[in-house]
Amino acid sequence: AAAAAEEEGALSSDGGRDPELELDREAYPLGLSLVDDEVVSAAQRTPHPGAAREVAFQRRPVLPCLLRHLLRQGRSGAAAALAAASSSAPHFAHSLEWLLFTALDRRREEGLLGPVVALARELPSYLDVVVSVARKTDAAEWAPLFAAAGPPSQLFQLCLERGARRAAACYILVIDTVEGAAAGQRCALGLLRDAAAAGEYALAGELVRFLVRSGREHGAGTATPRQGGAARGLGAFFGRGGGAAPAARAEGALRRDVEAVLDEHAAALLRARQLRSVASFARATGFDLSGHLAAAGSAPPEDFVAALREARDDLSCAGADPAGAAADAELLLAHARAAGCTEWALVLGTIAGEEAALSELLQGDTDLWGAY
């Protein structure tokens, strides 16, 4: 920081400017906090009409200015050392994003986009910083950004290798725009499979909705749905008409791929009797669980009491919210009844305390009632 500040003359000599130093005209700069890499200033403000004025302190990160200053001078090693030393600062990620954003915005005047990307690439937050800047800029700016940072599909793959699934998801829209819908759909399907396996069902739901929207936009909703599994639920999203156009065939293939991923994961959860996960998965993704149960033919429990205990323990495991466990049981009960899985509906109805549902299930069946 001190080395950059000592050579302030170089800043004005090359015509550069630092927006971080363009302070509010009504603010008085007090000094530089080297701990937080911030310019601290004071200004007067009136909380509400008629109130006495009071002093308000303002803070503005100065790290982008210092890094930019060093890169202008070609001192990339010093910039890397300063960035590494400041990586624990509260606003470090934001400072790095701002540095990249301004370098992209002023790339023709200053030519610092390449050096800034090279600096950011050596830092752990590089992938998050690049996609964050992309999401905050117009798509017309993405070509120069990713020409310097690397192809978005390559950065997406790096996110997957590091287990950064949420960051990877942010790249999908960029891939869809820069590399085409087919590439975006392929990446989204792979990430959907990974997110489901990791139990990240909120993310899985977002990916399903992206794929549904992508299928609609690029396939015009003209494919014929596959029967069974999740077809009923996703068919309502993707469309049901016939057609042999290339777009329709592509849309139909996409729908079948999404169904296959969801069906496979639901089947694995049901085999393991992970009922809470089944409920979370169905709720987040809109998966047609009753259709899957009806098509797959869920076997009745061999031991009702053992099944009751197993289901109760799973739904009310340690740390589970009682209200959430009850909601999960009610959701699963509705799907079991819709699929005609009477025995499992009795298990879930008993756990949920749904007397009305139990009465309807047992009414007129004396053998079932006796067994129950």
XYZ file of C-alpha atoms in Angstrom:
372
model
C 0.000 0.000 0.000
C 2.766 2.402 0.920
C 4.700 1.605 -2.264
C 1.659 2.381 -4.375
C 0.929 5.602 -2.540
C 4.493 6.851 -2.896
C 4.221 6.888 -6.684
C 1.005 8.834 -6.990
C 2.614 10.955 -9.687
C 2.463 7.991 -12.078
C -1.278 7.925 -11.619
C -1.818 11.367 -13.054
C 0.944 11.182 -15.642
C -0.729 8.392 -17.626
C -4.141 10.035 -17.484
C -5.637 7.269 -15.327
C -8.267 7.914 -12.749
C -9.450 5.982 -9.729
C -13.184 6.092 -9.034
C -12.497 4.917 -5.467
C -10.901 8.306 -4.769
C -13.750 10.346 -6.224
C -15.252 11.026 -2.803
C -18.575 12.595 -1.983
C -18.174 16.391 -2.158
C -19.824 16.700 1.250
C -17.526 14.133 2.863
C -14.227 15.037 4.514
C -11.510 12.362 4.186
C -9.961 11.491 7.540
C -7.383 8.916 6.594
C -6.577 5.459 5.287
C -7.221 2.351 7.356
C -4.421 -0.062 6.488
C -6.161 -2.826 8.458
C -9.290 -2.826 6.310
C -7.817 -1.149 3.198
C -10.441 1.584 3.317
C -10.577 5.347 2.976
C -12.457 6.703 5.989
C -14.308 9.992 5.656
C -16.835 11.940 7.698
C -19.957 13.788 6.621
C -22.806 15.584 8.307
C -26.308 14.236 7.979
C -29.722 15.013 9.380
C -31.616 11.880 10.479
C -35.009 13.569 9.926
C -36.359 17.085 9.389
C -35.884 19.313 12.426
C -33.289 17.021 14.018
C -29.805 18.153 14.915
C -27.056 17.289 12.497
C -24.779 14.410 13.382
C -21.499 13.063 12.057
C -21.658 9.944 9.894
C -18.580 7.978 8.962
C -18.207 6.586 5.446
C -15.866 3.834 4.341
C -14.772 3.081 0.814
C -12.408 0.212 -0.106
C -9.152 1.534 -1.529
C -7.608 -1.830 -2.410
C -8.790 -1.681 -6.064
C -7.042 1.665 -6.432
C -3.775 0.348 -5.000
C -3.804 -2.816 -7.114
C -4.664 -0.866 -10.251
C -1.850 1.561 -9.490
C 0.705 -1.252 -9.247
C -0.539 -2.948 -12.404
C -0.280 0.339 -14.330
C 3.375 0.385 -13.414
C 3.833 -3.245 -14.513
C 4.533 -4.367 -10.945
C 2.435 -7.522 -11.063
C 4.510 -9.231 -8.368
C 3.892 -6.413 -5.901
C 0.185 -6.417 -6.811
C -0.013 -10.180 -6.166
C 1.721 -9.767 -2.795
C -0.650 -6.958 -1.803
C -3.688 -8.991 -2.870
C -2.504 -12.031 -0.899
C -1.859 -9.892 2.184
C -5.338 -8.344 1.926
C -7.259 -11.568 1.219
C -8.687 -11.664 4.755
C -10.028 -8.090 4.573
C -13.829 -7.822 4.971
C -14.444 -6.429 1.492
C -11.744 -8.309 -0.401
C -14.062 -10.178 -2.804
C -16.015 -7.000 -3.539
C -12.764 -5.096 -4.125
C -11.566 -7.719 -6.576
C -14.903 -7.654 -8.407
C -14.757 -3.874 -8.668
C -11.185 -3.981 -9.954
C -12.165 -6.452 -12.693
C -15.342 -4.534 -13.525
C -13.492 -1.243 -13.979
C -10.745 -2.941 -15.997
C -13.401 -4.394 -18.314
C -15.233 -1.092 -18.571
C -12.049 0.873 -19.381
C -10.151 -1.817 -21.274
C -9.724 0.378 -24.379
C -8.354 3.347 -22.446
C -6.090 1.549 -19.981
C -5.508 -1.975 -21.312
C -5.476 -3.476 -17.832
C -8.021 -6.264 -18.396
C -5.346 -8.905 -19.069
C -3.150 -8.016 -16.062
C -6.184 -7.846 -13.745
C -7.423 -11.266 -14.888
C -3.912 -12.693 -14.464
C -3.819 -11.306 -10.924
C -7.278 -12.630 -10.026
C -6.542 -16.063 -11.514
C -3.987 -16.725 -8.755
C -6.550 -16.135 -6.003
C -9.013 -18.708 -4.585
C -12.029 -16.482 -5.307
C -11.229 -16.176 -9.030
C -14.153 -18.255 -10.346
C -16.696 -16.471 -8.143
C -15.305 -13.048 -9.035
C -15.447 -13.615 -12.802
C -19.033 -14.882 -12.866
C -20.155 -12.184 -10.431
C -18.788 -9.491 -12.742
C -20.406 -11.190 -15.737
C -23.815 -11.176 -14.041
C -23.475 -7.455 -13.299
C -22.535 -6.444 -16.835
C -24.351 -6.413 -20.132
C -24.067 -9.585 -22.203
C -22.371 -7.515 -24.920
C -19.366 -7.237 -22.582
C -19.028 -10.976 -22.035
C -16.982 -11.657 -25.162
C -13.937 -9.580 -24.066
C -14.328 -10.706 -20.463
C -14.210 -14.421 -21.257
C -11.629 -13.959 -23.986
C -9.349 -12.894 -21.134
C -10.715 -15.114 -18.346
C -11.198 -18.325 -20.353
C -14.220 -20.068 -21.922
C -17.177 -20.125 -19.521
C -17.642 -23.887 -19.953
C -14.029 -24.379 -18.859
C -14.581 -22.214 -15.767
C -17.799 -24.136 -15.096
C -15.845 -27.400 -15.119
C -13.297 -25.970 -12.696
C -16.152 -25.077 -10.327
C -17.389 -28.678 -10.455
C -13.912 -30.030 -9.750
C -13.737 -27.811 -6.657
C -17.229 -28.759 -5.481
C -18.460 -25.183 -5.973
C -21.860 -26.152 -7.375
C -23.557 -22.816 -6.625
C -20.819 -20.924 -8.507
C -21.065 -23.458 -11.343
C -24.794 -22.772 -11.616
C -24.085 -19.078 -12.104
C -22.040 -19.904 -15.209
C -24.855 -21.797 -16.939
C -26.694 -18.715 -18.200
C -23.397 -17.343 -19.499
C -22.668 -20.635 -21.269
C -26.181 -20.648 -22.716
C -25.628 -17.152 -24.144
C -21.986 -17.394 -25.239
C -21.657 -21.037 -26.318
C -25.248 -21.881 -27.235
C -28.342 -23.513 -25.745
C -27.098 -27.074 -26.285
C -23.950 -26.400 -24.250
C -25.947 -24.700 -21.502
C -28.410 -27.600 -21.302
C -25.618 -30.176 -21.213
C -23.901 -28.387 -18.330
C -27.185 -27.907 -16.465
C -28.030 -31.620 -16.730
C -24.646 -32.636 -15.356
C -24.932 -30.158 -12.507
C -28.510 -31.294 -11.794
C -27.247 -34.837 -11.288
C -24.442 -33.644 -8.987
C -26.697 -31.320 -6.978
C -29.286 -34.057 -6.430
C -26.623 -36.540 -5.321
C -25.293 -33.953 -2.848
C -28.783 -33.288 -1.463
C -28.761 -29.670 -2.675
C -32.404 -29.762 -3.697
C -32.974 -26.007 -3.828
C -30.239 -25.788 -6.447
C -31.652 -28.857 -8.226
C -35.034 -27.130 -8.415
C -33.485 -24.028 -9.959
C -31.752 -26.174 -12.567
C -34.985 -28.006 -13.433
C -36.711 -24.670 -13.955
C -33.841 -23.456 -16.138
C -34.043 -26.602 -18.273
C -37.820 -26.316 -18.556
C -37.503 -22.719 -19.699
C -34.691 -23.589 -22.092
C -36.735 -26.428 -23.547
C -39.703 -24.148 -24.083
C -37.654 -21.407 -25.711
C -35.682 -23.640 -28.038
C -38.175 -26.443 -28.666
C -41.499 -24.596 -28.809
C -42.999 -27.294 -26.571
C -43.876 -29.723 -29.344
C -42.481 -33.043 -28.147
C -44.459 -36.081 -27.046
C -43.816 -36.984 -23.385
C -42.642 -40.385 -22.243
C -45.153 -42.318 -20.171
C -44.473 -43.077 -16.532
C -42.064 -41.654 -13.979
C -41.945 -37.891 -13.963
C -43.526 -37.543 -17.388
C -46.843 -36.291 -16.101
C -45.317 -33.459 -14.071
C -42.657 -32.404 -16.573
C -44.981 -32.975 -19.511
C -47.136 -30.161 -18.175
C -44.089 -27.911 -18.251
C -42.536 -28.962 -21.545
C -45.708 -29.488 -23.580
C -47.425 -32.509 -25.080
C -47.971 -31.946 -28.794
C -46.539 -34.136 -31.547
C -44.106 -33.084 -34.224
C -41.013 -34.194 -36.002
C -39.219 -30.873 -36.398
C -35.561 -30.876 -35.252
C -36.389 -28.398 -32.474
C -39.218 -30.629 -31.266
C -36.974 -33.686 -31.230
C -34.304 -31.803 -29.313
C -36.881 -30.589 -26.797
C -38.213 -34.097 -26.352
C -34.724 -35.489 -25.805
C -34.042 -32.783 -23.192
C -37.257 -33.600 -21.344
C -36.433 -37.299 -21.282
C -32.950 -36.547 -19.964
C -34.364 -34.420 -17.135
C -36.917 -37.106 -16.292
C -34.222 -39.779 -16.234
C -32.086 -37.809 -13.751
C -35.059 -37.129 -11.454
C -36.430 -40.681 -11.699
C -33.048 -42.209 -10.937
C -32.498 -40.055 -7.863
C -36.030 -40.573 -6.520
C -35.690 -44.337 -6.926
C -32.400 -44.319 -4.991
C -33.933 -42.330 -2.132
C -36.973 -44.613 -1.953
C -34.835 -47.749 -1.911
C -32.890 -46.305 1.026
C -36.166 -45.232 2.730
C -34.841 -41.664 3.071
C -38.309 -40.183 3.412
C -37.330 -36.682 4.515
C -35.019 -36.423 1.530
C -37.772 -37.698 -0.762
C -40.133 -35.003 0.505
C -37.509 -32.244 0.173
C -36.575 -33.441 -3.306
C -40.188 -33.552 -4.543
C -41.031 -30.184 -3.012
C -37.986 -28.363 -4.418
C -37.995 -29.828 -7.924
C -41.725 -30.271 -8.554
C -41.045 -33.966 -9.189
C -44.175 -36.020 -9.863
C -43.682 -38.436 -6.972
C -47.143 -39.997 -7.192
C -46.618 -40.703 -10.894
C -43.255 -42.266 -10.126
C -44.731 -44.451 -7.362
C -47.599 -45.574 -9.569
C -45.270 -46.437 -12.456
C -42.596 -48.100 -10.327
C -45.043 -50.068 -8.189
C -43.844 -49.525 -4.612
C -43.843 -52.813 -2.680
C -45.859 -52.826 0.563
C -43.885 -53.066 3.826
C -43.303 -56.616 5.026
C -43.539 -55.587 8.682
C -45.933 -52.720 9.351
C -44.606 -51.956 12.851
C -40.975 -51.965 11.685
C -41.873 -49.738 8.728
C -43.742 -47.385 11.056
C -40.758 -47.071 13.381
C -38.304 -46.620 10.496
C -40.423 -43.920 8.868
C -41.042 -42.133 12.162
C -37.336 -42.145 13.041
C -36.372 -40.779 9.619
C -39.011 -38.041 9.569
C -38.337 -36.947 13.150
C -34.563 -37.420 13.245
C -32.453 -35.411 15.682
C -32.608 -31.701 14.981
C -35.656 -31.949 12.719
C -38.311 -29.282 13.039
C -41.515 -30.983 14.277
C -43.668 -28.800 12.017
C -41.423 -29.575 9.058
C -41.529 -33.314 9.823
C -45.329 -33.192 9.930
C -45.431 -31.302 6.621
C -43.123 -33.899 5.057
C -45.337 -36.736 6.276
C -48.454 -35.025 4.907
C -46.796 -34.441 1.527
C -45.704 -38.068 1.261
C -49.115 -39.246 2.408
C -50.823 -37.306 -0.384
C -48.508 -38.816 -2.989
C -48.854 -42.350 -1.591
C -52.635 -42.100 -1.683
C -52.631 -40.684 -5.209
C -50.411 -43.571 -6.330
C -52.624 -46.196 -4.682
C -49.914 -47.293 -2.206
C -52.407 -48.052 0.564
C -50.041 -49.725 3.034
C -47.495 -46.903 2.883
C -50.322 -44.384 3.094
C -51.368 -46.057 6.359
C -47.810 -45.766 7.676
C -47.575 -42.082 6.772
C -51.134 -41.290 7.881
C -50.389 -42.807 11.285
C -47.217 -40.720 11.672
C -48.983 -37.551 10.526
C -51.989 -38.241 12.783
C -54.363 -37.797 9.832
C -57.462 -39.442 11.272
C -59.676 -38.490 8.331
C -57.263 -40.014 5.830
C -56.919 -43.177 7.915
C -60.694 -43.545 8.140
C -61.041 -43.272 4.370
C -58.262 -45.811 3.791
C -59.697 -48.358 6.249
C -63.383 -47.844 5.553
C -65.081 -50.972 4.213
C -61.946 -53.140 4.393
C -62.392 -55.285 7.497
C -59.274 -57.374 6.806
C -57.096 -54.272 6.506
C -58.720 -52.742 9.582
C -58.106 -55.919 11.557
C -54.475 -56.028 10.520
C -54.075 -52.340 11.339
